[in-house]
Short mmCIF file of N, CA and C in Angstrom, two decimals:
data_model
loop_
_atom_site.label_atom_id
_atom_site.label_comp_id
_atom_site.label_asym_id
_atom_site.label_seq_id
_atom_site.Cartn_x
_atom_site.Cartn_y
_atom_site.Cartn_z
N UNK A 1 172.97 187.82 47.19
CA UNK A 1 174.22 187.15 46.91
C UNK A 1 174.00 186.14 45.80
N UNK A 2 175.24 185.44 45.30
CA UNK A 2 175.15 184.92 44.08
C UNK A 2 174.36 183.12 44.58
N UNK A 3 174.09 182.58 43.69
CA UNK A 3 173.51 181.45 43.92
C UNK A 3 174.91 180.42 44.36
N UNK A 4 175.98 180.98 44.07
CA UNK A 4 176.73 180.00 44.30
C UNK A 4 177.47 179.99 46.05
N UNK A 5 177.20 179.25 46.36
CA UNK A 5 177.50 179.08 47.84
C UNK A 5 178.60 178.04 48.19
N UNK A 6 179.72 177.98 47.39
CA UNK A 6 180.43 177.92 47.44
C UNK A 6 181.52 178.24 48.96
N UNK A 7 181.60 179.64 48.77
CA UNK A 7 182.22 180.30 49.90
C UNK A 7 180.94 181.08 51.01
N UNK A 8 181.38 180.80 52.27
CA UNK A 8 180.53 181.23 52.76
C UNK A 8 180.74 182.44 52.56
N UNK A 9 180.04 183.25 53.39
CA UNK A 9 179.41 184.97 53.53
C UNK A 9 180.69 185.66 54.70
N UNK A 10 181.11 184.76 55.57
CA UNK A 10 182.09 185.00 56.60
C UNK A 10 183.50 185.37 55.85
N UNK A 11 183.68 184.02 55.03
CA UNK A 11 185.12 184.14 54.29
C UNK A 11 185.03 185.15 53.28
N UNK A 12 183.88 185.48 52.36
CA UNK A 12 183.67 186.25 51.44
C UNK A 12 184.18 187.68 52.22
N UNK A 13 183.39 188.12 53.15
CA UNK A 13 183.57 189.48 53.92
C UNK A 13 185.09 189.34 54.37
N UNK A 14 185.63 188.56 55.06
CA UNK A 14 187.04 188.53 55.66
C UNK A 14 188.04 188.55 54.29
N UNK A 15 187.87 188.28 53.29
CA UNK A 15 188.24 188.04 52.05
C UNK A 15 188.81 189.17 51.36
N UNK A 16 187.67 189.60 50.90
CA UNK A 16 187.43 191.47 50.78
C UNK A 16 187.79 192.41 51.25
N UNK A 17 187.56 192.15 52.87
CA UNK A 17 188.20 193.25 53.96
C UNK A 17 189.68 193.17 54.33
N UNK A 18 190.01 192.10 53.53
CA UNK A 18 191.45 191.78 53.58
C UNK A 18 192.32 192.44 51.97
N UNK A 19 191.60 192.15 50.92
CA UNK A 19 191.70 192.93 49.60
C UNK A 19 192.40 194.22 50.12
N UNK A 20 191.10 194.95 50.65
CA UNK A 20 191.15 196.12 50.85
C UNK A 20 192.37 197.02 51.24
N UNK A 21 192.53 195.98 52.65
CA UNK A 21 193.05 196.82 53.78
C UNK A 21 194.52 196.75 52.70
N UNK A 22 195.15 195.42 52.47
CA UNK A 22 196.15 195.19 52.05
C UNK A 22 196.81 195.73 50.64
N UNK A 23 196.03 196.81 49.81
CA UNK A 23 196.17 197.12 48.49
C UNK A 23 197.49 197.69 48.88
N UNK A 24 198.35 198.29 49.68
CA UNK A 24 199.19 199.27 49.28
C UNK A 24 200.56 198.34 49.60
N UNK A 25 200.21 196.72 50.08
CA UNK A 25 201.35 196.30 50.61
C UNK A 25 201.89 195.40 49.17
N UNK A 26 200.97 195.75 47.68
CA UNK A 26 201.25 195.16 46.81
C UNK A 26 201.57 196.16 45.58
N UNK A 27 202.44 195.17 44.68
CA UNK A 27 202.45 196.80 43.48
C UNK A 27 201.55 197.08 42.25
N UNK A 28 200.54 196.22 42.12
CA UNK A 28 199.21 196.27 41.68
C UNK A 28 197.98 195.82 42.41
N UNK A 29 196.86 196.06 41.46
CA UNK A 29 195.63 195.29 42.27
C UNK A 29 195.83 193.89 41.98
N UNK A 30 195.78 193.66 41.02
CA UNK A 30 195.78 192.23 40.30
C UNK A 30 196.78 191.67 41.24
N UNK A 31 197.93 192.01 41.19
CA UNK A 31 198.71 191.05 42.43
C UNK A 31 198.05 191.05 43.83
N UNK A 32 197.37 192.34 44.17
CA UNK A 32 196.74 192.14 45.79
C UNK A 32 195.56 190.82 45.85
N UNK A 33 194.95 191.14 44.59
CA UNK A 33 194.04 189.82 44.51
C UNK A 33 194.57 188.51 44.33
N UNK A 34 195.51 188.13 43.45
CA UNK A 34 196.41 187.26 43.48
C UNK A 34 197.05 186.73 44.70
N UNK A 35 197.66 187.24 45.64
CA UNK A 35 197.99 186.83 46.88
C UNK A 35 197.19 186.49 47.94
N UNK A 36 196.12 187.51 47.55
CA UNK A 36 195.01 187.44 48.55
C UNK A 36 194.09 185.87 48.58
N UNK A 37 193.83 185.86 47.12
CA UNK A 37 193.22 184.71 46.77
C UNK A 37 193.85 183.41 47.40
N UNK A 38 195.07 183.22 47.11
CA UNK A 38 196.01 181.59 46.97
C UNK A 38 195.74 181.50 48.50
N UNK A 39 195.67 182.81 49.26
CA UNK A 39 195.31 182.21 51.45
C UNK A 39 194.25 181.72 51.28
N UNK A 40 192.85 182.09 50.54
CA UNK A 40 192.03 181.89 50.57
C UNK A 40 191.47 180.89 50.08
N UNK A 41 192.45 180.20 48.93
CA UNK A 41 191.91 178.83 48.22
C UNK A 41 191.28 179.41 47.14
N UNK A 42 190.70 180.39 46.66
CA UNK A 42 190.36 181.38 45.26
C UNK A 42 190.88 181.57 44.39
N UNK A 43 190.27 181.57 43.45
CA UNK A 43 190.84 182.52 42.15
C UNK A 43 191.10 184.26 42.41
N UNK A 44 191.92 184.15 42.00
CA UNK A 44 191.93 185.65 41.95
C UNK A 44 190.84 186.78 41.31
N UNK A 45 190.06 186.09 40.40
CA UNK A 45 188.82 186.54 39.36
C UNK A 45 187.52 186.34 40.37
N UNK A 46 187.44 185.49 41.15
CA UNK A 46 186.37 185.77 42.16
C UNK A 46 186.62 186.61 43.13
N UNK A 47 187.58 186.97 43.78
CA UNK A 47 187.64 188.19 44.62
C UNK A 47 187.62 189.25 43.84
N UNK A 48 188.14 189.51 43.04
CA UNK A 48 188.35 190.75 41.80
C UNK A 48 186.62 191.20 41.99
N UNK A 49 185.94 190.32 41.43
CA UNK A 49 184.74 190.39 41.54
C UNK A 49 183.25 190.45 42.77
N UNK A 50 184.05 190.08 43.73
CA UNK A 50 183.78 190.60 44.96
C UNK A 50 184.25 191.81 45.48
N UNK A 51 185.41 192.08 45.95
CA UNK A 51 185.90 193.45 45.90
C UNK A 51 185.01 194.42 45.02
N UNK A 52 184.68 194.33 43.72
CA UNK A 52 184.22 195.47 42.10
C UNK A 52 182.52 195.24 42.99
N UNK A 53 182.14 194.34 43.57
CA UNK A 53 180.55 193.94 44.01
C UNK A 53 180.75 194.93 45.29
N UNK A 54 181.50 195.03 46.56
CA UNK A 54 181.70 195.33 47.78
C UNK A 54 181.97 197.18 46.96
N UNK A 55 182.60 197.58 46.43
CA UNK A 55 182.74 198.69 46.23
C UNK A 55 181.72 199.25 45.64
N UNK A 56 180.62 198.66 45.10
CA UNK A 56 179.68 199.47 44.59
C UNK A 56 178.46 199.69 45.60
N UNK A 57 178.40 198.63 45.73
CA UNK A 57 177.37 198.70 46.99
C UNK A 57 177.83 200.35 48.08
N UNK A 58 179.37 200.25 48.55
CA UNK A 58 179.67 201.18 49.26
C UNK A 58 179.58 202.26 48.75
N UNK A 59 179.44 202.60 47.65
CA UNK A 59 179.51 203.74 46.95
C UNK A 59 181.02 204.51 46.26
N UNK A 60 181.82 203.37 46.32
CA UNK A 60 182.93 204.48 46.00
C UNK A 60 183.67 203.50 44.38
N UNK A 61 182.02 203.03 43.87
CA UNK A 61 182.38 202.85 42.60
C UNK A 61 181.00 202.54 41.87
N UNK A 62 180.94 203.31 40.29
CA UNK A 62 179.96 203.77 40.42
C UNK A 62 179.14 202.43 39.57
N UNK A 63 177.88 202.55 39.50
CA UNK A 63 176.96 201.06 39.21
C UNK A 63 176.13 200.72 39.70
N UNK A 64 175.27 200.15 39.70
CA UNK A 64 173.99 199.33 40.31
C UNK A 64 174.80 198.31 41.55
N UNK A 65 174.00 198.78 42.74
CA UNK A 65 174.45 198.20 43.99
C UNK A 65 173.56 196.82 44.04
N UNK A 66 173.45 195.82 45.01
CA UNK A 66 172.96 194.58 44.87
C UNK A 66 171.92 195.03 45.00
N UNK A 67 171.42 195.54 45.57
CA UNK A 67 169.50 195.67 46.51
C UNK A 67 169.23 196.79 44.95
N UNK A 68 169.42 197.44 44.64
CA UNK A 68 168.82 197.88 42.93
C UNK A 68 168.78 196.74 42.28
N UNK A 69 170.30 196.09 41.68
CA UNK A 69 170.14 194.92 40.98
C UNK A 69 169.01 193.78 41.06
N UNK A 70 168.81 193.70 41.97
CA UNK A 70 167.36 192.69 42.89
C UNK A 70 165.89 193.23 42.75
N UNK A 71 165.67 194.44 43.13
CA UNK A 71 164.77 195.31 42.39
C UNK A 71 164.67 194.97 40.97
N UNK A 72 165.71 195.74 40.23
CA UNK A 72 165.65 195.63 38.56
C UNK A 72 165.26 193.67 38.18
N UNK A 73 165.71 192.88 38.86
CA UNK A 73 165.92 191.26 38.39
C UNK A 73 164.37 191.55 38.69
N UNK A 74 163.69 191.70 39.39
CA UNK A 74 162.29 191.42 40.11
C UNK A 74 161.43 192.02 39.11
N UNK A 75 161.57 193.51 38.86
CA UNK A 75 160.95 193.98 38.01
C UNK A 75 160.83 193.53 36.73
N UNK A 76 162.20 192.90 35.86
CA UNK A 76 162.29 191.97 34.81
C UNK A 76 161.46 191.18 34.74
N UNK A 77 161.25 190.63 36.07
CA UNK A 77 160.59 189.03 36.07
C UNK A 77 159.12 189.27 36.16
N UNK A 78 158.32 190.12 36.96
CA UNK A 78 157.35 190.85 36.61
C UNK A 78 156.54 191.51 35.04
N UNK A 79 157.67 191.79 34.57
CA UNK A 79 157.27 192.77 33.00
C UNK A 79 157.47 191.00 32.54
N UNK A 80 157.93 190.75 32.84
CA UNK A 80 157.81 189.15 31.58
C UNK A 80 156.67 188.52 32.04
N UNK A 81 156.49 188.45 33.28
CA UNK A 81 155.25 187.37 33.69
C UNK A 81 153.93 188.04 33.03
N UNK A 82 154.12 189.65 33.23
CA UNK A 82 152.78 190.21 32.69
C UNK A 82 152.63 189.95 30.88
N UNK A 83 153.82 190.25 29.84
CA UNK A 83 153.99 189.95 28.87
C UNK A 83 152.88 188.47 28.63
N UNK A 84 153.67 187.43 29.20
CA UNK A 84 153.57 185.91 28.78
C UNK A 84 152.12 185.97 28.90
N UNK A 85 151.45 186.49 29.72
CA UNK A 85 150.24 186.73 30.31
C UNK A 85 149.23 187.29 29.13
N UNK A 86 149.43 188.33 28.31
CA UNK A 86 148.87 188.92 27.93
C UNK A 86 148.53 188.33 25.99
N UNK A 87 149.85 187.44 26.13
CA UNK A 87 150.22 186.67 24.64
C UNK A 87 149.84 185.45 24.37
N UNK A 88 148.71 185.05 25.65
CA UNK A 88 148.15 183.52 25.56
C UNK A 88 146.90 183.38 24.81
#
């Protein structure tokens, strides 16, 4: 998860699972996030972005899921440490 802890992990999931369920009771996404958000005290651009995070992970959008992304960040940080290492 993101460094920002802001919102907990409870509201984030109830947040999302609320996005979700509710897409068809709106006449875009952008408005489902929009409504969704103002209960929540959010921007609408942070759920947007939770929801686009929650759907990839699930698979039904396509992209690097978090636990790859974390891998790949790790591996980054690795190939650099060995780099810096090798250039002293």
């Amino acid at each position: 998860m993101s460094r920002n802890t802001r919102y907990s992990p409870e509201l984030r999931e109830r947040a999302v699972r609320m996005a979700i369920e509710k897409r068809a009771d709106y006449p875009s996404e952008w408005a489902t996030f929009t409504g969704i958000a103002k209960l929540f005290g959010m921007s609408p651009e942070t759920l947007r972005t939770w929801v686009r995070r929650d759907q990839v992970d699930h698979g039904t959008r396509v992209g690097l899921t978090t636990d790859e992304r974390a891998r790949l960040k790790a591996s980054n940080a690795r190939t650099a440490t060995c780099g810096a290492r090798t250039r002293s």
